[in-house]
Short mmCIF file of C-alpha atoms and ligand atoms in Angstrom, two decimals:
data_model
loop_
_atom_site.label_atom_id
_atom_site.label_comp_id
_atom_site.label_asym_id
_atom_site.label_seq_id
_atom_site.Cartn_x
_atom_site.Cartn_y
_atom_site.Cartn_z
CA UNK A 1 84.35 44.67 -22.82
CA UNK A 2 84.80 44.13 -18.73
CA UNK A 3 86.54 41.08 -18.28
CA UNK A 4 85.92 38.27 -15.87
CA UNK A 5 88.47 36.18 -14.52
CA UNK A 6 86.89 32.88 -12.75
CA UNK A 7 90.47 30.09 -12.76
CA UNK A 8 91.81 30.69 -9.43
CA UNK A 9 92.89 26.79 -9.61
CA UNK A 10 95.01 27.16 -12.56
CA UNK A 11 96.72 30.59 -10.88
CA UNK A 12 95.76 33.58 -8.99
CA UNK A 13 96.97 36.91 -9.84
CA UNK A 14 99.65 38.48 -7.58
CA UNK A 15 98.17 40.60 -4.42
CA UNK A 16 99.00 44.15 -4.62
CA UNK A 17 100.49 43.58 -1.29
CA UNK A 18 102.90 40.40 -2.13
CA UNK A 19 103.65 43.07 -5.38
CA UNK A 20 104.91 45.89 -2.85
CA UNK A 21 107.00 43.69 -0.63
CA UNK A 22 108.70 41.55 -3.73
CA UNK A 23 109.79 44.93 -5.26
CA UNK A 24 111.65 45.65 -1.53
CA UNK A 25 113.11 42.23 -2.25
CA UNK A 26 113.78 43.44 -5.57
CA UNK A 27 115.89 46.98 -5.19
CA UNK A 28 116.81 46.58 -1.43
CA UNK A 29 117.09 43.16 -0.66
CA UNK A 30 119.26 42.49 -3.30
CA UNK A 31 122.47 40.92 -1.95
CA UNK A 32 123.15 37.41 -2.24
CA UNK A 33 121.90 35.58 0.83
CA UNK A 34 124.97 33.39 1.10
CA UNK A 35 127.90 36.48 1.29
CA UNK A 36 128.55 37.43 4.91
CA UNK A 37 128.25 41.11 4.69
CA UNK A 38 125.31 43.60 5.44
CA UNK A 39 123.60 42.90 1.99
CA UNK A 40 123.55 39.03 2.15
CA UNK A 41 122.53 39.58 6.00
CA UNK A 42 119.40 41.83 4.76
CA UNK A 43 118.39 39.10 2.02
CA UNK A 44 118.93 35.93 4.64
CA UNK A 45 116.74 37.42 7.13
CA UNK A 46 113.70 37.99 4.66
CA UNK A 47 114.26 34.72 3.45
CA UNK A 48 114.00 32.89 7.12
CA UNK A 49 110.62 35.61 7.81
CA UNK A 50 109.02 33.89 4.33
CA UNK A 51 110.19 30.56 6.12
CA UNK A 52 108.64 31.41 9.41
CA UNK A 53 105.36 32.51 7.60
CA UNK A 54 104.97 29.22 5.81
CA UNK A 55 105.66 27.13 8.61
CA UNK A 56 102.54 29.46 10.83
CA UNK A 57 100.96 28.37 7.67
CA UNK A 58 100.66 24.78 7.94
CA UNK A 59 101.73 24.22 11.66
CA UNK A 60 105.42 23.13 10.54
CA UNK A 61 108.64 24.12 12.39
CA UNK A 62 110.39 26.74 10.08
CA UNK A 63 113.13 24.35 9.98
CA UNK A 64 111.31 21.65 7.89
CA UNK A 65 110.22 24.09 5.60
CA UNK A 66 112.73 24.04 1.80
CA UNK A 67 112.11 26.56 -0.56
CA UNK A 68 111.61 25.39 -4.66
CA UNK A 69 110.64 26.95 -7.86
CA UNK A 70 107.30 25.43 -7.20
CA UNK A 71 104.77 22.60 -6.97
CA UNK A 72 106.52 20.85 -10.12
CA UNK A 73 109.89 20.42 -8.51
CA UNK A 74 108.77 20.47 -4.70
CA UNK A 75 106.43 17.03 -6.11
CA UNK A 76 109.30 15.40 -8.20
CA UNK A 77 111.75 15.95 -5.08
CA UNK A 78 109.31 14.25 -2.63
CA UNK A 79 108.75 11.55 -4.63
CA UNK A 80 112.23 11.03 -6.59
CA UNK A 81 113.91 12.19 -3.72
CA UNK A 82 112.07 9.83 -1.19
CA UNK A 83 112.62 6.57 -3.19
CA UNK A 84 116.19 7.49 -3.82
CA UNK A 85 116.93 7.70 -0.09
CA UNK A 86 114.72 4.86 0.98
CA UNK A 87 115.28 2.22 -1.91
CA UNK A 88 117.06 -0.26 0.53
CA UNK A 89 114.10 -0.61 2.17
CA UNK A 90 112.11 -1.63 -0.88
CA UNK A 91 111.01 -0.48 -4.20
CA UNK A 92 107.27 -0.33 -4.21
CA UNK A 93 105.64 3.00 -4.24
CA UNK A 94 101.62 4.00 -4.10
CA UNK A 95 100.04 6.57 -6.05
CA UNK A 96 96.20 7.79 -7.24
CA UNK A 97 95.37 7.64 -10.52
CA UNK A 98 94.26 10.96 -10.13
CA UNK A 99 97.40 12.97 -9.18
CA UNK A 100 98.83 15.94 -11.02
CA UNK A 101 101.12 15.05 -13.69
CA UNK A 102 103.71 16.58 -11.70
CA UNK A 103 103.12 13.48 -9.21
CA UNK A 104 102.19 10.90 -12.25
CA UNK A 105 105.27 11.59 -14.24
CA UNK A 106 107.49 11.35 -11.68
CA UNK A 107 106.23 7.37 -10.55
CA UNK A 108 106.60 6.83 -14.44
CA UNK A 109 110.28 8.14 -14.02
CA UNK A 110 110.88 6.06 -11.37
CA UNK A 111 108.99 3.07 -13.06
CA UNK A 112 111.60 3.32 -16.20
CA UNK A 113 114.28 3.09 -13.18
CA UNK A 114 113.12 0.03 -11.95
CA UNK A 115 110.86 0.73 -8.98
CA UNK A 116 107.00 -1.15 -9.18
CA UNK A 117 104.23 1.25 -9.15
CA UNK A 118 100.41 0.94 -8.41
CA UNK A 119 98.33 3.79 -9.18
CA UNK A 120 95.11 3.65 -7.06
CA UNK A 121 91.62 3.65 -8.30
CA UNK A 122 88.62 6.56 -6.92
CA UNK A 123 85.26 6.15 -6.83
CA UNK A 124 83.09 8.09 -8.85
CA UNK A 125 83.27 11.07 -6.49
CA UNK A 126 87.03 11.00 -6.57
CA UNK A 127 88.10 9.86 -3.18
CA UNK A 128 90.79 7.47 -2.74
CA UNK A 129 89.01 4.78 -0.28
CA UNK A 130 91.59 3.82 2.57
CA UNK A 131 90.67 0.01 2.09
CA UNK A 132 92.38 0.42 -1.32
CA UNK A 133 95.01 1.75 -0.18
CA UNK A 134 95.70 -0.57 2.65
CA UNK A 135 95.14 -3.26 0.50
CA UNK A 136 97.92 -2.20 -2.00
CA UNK A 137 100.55 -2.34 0.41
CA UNK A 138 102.91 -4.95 0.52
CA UNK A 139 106.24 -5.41 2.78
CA UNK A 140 108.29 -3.81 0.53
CA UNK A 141 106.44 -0.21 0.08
CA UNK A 142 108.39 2.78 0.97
CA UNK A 143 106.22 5.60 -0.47
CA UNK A 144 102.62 6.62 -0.54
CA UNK A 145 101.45 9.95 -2.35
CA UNK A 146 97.83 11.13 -2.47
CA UNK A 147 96.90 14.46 -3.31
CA UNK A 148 94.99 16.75 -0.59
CA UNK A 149 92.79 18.23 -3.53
CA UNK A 150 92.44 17.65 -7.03
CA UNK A 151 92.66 20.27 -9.45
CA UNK A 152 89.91 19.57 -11.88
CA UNK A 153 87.57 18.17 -9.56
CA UNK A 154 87.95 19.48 -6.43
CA UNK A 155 87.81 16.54 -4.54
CA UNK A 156 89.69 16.83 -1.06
CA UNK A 157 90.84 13.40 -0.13
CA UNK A 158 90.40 11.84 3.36
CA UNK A 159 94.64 12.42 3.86
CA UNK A 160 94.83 12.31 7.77
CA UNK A 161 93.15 8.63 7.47
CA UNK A 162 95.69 7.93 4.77
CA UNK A 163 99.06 9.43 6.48
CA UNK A 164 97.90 7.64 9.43
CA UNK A 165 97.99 4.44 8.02
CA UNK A 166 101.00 5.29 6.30
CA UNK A 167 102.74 6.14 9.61
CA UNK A 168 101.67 2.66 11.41
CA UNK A 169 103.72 0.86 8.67
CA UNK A 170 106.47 2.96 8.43
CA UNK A 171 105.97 3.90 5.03
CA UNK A 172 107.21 7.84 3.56
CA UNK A 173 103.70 9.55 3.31
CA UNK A 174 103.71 12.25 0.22
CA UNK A 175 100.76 14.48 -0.48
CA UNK A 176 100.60 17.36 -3.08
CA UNK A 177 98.83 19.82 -1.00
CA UNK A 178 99.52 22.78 -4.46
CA UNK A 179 95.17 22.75 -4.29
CA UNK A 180 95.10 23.24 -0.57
CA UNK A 181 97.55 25.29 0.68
CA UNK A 182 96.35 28.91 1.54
CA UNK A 183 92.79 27.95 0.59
CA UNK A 184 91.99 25.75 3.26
CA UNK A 185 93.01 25.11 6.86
CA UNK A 186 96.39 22.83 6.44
CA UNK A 187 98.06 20.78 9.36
CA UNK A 188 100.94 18.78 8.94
CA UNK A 189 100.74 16.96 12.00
CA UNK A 190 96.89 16.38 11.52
CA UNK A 191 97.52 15.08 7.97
CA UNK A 192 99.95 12.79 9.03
CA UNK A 193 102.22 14.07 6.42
CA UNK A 194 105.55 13.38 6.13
CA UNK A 195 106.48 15.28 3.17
CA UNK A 196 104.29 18.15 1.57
CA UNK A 197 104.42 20.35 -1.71
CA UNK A 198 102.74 23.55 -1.72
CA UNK A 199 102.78 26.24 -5.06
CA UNK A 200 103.13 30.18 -3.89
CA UNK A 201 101.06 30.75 -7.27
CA UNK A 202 97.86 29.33 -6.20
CA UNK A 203 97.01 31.84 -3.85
CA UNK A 204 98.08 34.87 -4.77
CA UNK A 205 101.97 34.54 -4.29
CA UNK A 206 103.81 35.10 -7.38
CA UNK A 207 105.08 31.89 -9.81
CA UNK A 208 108.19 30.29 -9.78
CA UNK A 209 108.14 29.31 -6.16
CA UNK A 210 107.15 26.87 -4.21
CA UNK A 211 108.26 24.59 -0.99
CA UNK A 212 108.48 21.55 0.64
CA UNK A 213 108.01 20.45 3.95
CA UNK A 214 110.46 17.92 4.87
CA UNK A 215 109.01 16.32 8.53
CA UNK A 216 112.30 16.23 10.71
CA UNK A 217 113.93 13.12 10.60
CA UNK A 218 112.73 12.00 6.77
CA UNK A 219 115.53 13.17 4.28
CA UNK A 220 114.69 12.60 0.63
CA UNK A 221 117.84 12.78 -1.63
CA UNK A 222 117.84 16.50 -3.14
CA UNK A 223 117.61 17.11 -6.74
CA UNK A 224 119.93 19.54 -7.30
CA UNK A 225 123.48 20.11 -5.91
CA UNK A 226 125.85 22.48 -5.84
CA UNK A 227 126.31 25.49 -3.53
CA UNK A 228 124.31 23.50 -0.55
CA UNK A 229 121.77 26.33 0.02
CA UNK A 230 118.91 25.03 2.09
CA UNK A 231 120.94 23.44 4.17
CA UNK A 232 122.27 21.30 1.20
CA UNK A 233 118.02 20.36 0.15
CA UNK A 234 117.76 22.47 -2.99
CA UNK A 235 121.45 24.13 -4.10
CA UNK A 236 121.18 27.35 -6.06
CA UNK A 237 121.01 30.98 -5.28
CA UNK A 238 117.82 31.61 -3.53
CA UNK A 239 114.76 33.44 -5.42
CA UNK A 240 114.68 35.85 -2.83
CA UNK A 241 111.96 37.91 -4.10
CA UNK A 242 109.75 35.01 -4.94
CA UNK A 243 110.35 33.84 -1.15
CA UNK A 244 109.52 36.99 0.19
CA UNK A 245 106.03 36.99 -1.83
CA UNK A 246 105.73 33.27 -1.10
CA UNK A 247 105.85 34.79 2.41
CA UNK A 248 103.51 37.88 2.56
CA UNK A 249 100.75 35.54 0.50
CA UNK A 250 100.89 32.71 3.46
CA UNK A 251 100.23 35.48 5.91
CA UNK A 252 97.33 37.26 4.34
CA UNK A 253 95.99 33.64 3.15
CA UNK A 254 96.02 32.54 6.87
CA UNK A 255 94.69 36.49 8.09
CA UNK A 256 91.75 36.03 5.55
CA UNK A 257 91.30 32.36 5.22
CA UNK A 258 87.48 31.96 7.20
CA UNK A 259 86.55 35.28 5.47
CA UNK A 260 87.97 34.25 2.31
CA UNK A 261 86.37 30.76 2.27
CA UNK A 262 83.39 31.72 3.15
CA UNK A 263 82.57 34.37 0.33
CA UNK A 264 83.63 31.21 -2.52
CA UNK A 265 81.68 28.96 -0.59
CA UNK A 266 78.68 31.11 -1.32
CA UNK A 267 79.36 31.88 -4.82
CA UNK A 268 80.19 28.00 -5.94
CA UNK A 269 76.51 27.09 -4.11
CA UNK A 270 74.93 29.60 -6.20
CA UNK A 271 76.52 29.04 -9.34
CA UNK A 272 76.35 25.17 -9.13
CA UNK A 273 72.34 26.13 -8.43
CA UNK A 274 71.72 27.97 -11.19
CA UNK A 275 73.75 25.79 -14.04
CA UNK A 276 72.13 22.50 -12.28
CA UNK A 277 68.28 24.37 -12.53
CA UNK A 278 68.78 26.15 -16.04
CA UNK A 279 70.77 24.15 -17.90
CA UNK A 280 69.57 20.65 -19.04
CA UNK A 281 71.91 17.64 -18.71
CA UNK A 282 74.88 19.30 -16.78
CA UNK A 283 76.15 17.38 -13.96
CA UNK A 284 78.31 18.31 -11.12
CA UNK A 285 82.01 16.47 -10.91
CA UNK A 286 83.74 15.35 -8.17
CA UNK A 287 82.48 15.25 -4.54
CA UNK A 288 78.89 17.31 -3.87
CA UNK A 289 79.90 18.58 -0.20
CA UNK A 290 83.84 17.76 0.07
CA UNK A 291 85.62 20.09 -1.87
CA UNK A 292 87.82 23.20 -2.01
CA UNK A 293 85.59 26.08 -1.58
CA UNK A 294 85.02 28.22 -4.32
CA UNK A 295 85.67 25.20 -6.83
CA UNK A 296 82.95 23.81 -9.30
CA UNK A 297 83.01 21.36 -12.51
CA UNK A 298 80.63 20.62 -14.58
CA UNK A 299 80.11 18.28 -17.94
CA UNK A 300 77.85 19.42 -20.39
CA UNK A 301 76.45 16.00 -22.57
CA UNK A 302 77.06 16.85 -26.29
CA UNK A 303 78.83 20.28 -25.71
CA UNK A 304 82.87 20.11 -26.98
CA UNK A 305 84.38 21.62 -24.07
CA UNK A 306 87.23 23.54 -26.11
CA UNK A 307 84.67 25.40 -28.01
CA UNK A 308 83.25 26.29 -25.11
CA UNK A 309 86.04 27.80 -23.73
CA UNK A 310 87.02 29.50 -26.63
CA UNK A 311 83.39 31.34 -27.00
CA UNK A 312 83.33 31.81 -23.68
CA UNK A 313 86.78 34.03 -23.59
CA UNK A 314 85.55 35.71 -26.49
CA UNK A 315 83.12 37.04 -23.89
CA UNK A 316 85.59 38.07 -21.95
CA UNK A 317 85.23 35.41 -19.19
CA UNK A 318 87.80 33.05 -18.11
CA UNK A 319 87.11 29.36 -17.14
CA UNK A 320 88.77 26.58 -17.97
CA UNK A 321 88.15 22.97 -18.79
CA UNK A 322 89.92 20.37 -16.96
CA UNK A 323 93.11 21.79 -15.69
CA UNK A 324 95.41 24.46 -17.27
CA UNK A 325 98.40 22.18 -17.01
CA UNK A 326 96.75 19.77 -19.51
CA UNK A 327 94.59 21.94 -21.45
CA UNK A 328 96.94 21.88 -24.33
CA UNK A 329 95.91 18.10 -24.83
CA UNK A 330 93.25 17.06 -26.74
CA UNK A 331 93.49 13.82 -24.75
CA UNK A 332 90.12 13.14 -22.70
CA UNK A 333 91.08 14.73 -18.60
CA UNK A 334 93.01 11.38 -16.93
CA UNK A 335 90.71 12.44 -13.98
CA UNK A 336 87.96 12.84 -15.35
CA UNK A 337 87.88 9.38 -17.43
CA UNK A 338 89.31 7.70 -13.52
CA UNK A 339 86.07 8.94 -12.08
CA UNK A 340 83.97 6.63 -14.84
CA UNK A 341 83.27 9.13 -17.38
CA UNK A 342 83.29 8.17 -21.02
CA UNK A 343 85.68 10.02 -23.50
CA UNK A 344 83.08 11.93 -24.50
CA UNK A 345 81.77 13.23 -21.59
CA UNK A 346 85.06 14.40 -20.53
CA UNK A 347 85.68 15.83 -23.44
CA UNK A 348 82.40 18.21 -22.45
CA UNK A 349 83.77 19.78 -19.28
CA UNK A 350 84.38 22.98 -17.89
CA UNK A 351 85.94 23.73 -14.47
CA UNK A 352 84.99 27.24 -12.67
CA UNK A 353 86.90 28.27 -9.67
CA UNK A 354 86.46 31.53 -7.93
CA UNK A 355 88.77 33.80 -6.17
CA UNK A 356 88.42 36.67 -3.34
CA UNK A 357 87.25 39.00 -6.07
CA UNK A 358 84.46 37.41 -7.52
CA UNK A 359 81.19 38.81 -7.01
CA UNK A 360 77.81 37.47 -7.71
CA UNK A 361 77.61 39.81 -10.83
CA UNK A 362 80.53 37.65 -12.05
CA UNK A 363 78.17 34.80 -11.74
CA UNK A 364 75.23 36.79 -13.70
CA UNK A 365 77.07 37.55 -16.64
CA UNK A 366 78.47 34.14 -16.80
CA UNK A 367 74.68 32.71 -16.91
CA UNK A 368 73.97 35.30 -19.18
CA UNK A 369 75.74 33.72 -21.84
CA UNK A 370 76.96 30.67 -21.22
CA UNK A 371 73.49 28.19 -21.60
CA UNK A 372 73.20 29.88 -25.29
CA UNK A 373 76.60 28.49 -26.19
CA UNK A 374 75.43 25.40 -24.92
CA UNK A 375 72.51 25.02 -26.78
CA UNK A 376 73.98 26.32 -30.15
CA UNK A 377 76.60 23.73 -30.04
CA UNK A 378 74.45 21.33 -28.93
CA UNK A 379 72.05 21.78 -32.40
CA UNK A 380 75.40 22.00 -34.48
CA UNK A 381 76.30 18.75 -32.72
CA UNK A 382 72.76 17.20 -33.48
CA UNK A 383 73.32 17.89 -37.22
CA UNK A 384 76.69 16.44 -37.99
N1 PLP B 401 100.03 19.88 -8.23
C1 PLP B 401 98.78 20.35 -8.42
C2 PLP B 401 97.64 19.66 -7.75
C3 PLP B 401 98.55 21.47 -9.21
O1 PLP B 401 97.31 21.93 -9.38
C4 PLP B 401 99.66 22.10 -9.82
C5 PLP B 401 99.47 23.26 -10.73
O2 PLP B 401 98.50 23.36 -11.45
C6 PLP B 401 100.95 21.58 -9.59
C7 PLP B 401 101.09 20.47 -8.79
C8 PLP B 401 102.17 22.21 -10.19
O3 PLP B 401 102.51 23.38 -9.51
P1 PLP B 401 103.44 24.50 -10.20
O4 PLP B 401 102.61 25.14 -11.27
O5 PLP B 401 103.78 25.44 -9.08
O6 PLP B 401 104.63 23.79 -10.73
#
């Protein structure tokens, strides 16, 4: 059985290309970046090309660019780090109720530590209105984060309004951009961002790494420390293969991006046409028009979305419900119940998100399937 592979938003695999370079990293590039001869001099330099590369990528200066194991830690050092450093100033900080847990867990951290939280509501597209948010902020704030995308619903938030209004009052502006990065276009200085996370394993870069951009002048406290690598930001040895793949994916991502985000445009319209025409009572989540491209979600009234999954994959096609990150949960998606949805409903969704490979076949022999499993489970359903 062929196998179909449609959950770009929970990872993408590794580009043949990022593969080929990372294995350079990997036998030549070996030496440790920090010892002064030849070897360390080899694996510096491919470390500051990955850092150049992300930078072109989101209009940063390479020097405000920190490399991480990932979205995880580059999220928990924004935030943790940012209140740490800025805690005289006040100990307020602003979040979504819709952020990654990554983002979520770390205000709860910091709530256990003293610091007052408010997690702001979305309407039932998912967009944080700026109203809200100016309304939450009091005189002691020192930290807003907002996501650029969400990962279950696609939703890309109006962030330039929000850093913008962040900026004015002087307050750290966060924003998980893990969705957005090397999917979409993605300008620090037009999002107003002070600090940004971005996950090399969300388009196509290999897992494990990650950065942060750090806008000069803003200095959250680091999270590690030790041998002051990253100019004392994130100590340890550098993953120097994983930063060299983090690199050669931000390239090709910005090379390809129009092209790229053009072809999952096309596919999400069709698919979201067909399931809306031939399946009864599915409904489209998060925003109709502003979304990442190549991103749909879906709840299916009386459908168990775990079952559906699991038939599904039996058919050799990956999707996913909610997000991966949470999928071991049988709690009802955080997002998804934010947005209005009973537990029920959210308990019926699936999430399809397409990648540069996907063809329109991919879509056919999803379609081909997927509104018997629907029904059958909707009859078993009907008779308990
Ligand atoms: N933030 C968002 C919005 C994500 O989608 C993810 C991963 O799913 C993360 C953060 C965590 O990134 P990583 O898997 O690199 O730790």
């Amino acid at each position: 059985m062929s196998k179909i592979y449609m959950d770009h938003s929970a990872t993408t695999p590794v580009d043949p290309e990022v593969v080929r370079v990372m294995l350079g990293a990997l036998t030549d590039s070996f030496g440790n970046p920090s010892s002064i001869h030849g070897y360390g001099n080899q694996a510096r330099l491919a470390i500051e090309k990955a850092r150049k590369q992300i930078a072109l990528l989101i209009g940063a200066s390479p020097d405000e660019i920190v490399f991480t194991s990932g979205g995880t830690e580059s999220d928990n050092m924004a935030i943790i780090g940012a209140a740490h450093t800025y805690q005289s100033r006040g100990r307020h900080i602003i979040t979504s109720k819709i952020e990654h847990h990554a983002v979520l867990d770390a205000f709860k951290h910091l709530e256990r530590q003293g610091y007052e939280t408010s997690y702001l509501p979305v309407n039932r597209s998912g967009q944080v209105d700026i109203e809200t948010v100016a309304q939450a902020i009091r005189p002691d704030t020192i930290l807003i984060s907002i996501m650029h995308a969400n990962n279950e619903i696609g939703t890309i938030e109006p962030i330039g309004e929000i850093g913008k209004l962040a900026r004015s009052q002087g307050i750290v502006f966060h924003t998980d951009a893990v969705q957005t990065v090397g999917r979409i276009p993605v300008d620090v200085k037009a999002l107003n961002a002070d600090v940004l996370s971005l996950s090399g394993h969300k388009f196509y870069g290999p897992k494990g790494i990650g950065a942060l951009y750090i806008r000069s002048g803003i200095k959250p406290a680091p999270l590690f420390y030790g041998g002051g690598q990253e100019r004392t930001w994130r100590s340890g040895t550098e993953n120097v293969p994983g930063i060299v793949g983090l690199g050669q994916a931000a390239e090709m991502a910005l090379n390809n991006m129009s092209e790229r985000s053009a072809h999952l445009q096309e596919l999400a319209q069709a698919l979201n046409n067909r399931i809306l025409n031939e399946i009864p009572q599915a409904y489209l989540t998060g925003h109709p028009r502003n979304r990442l491209p190549g991103h749909t979600s879906f709840v299916f009234l009386g459908v168990e979305g775990a079952a559906m999954l699991v038939f599904l994959d039996s058919e050799g096609i990956a999707v996913s419900g909610g997000s991966a990150c949470t999928s071991n949960s049988f709690d009802p998606s955080h997002v998804l119940t934010a947005l209005g949805l009973t537990k029920d409903a959210a308990h019926s969704s699936l999430r399809v998100t397409f990648g540069k490979d996907n063809t329109y076949a991919d879509i056919d022999r999803l379609m081909e399937v997927l509104p018997g499993i629907i029904e059958r489970q909707r009859l078993l359903w009907n008779l308990m």
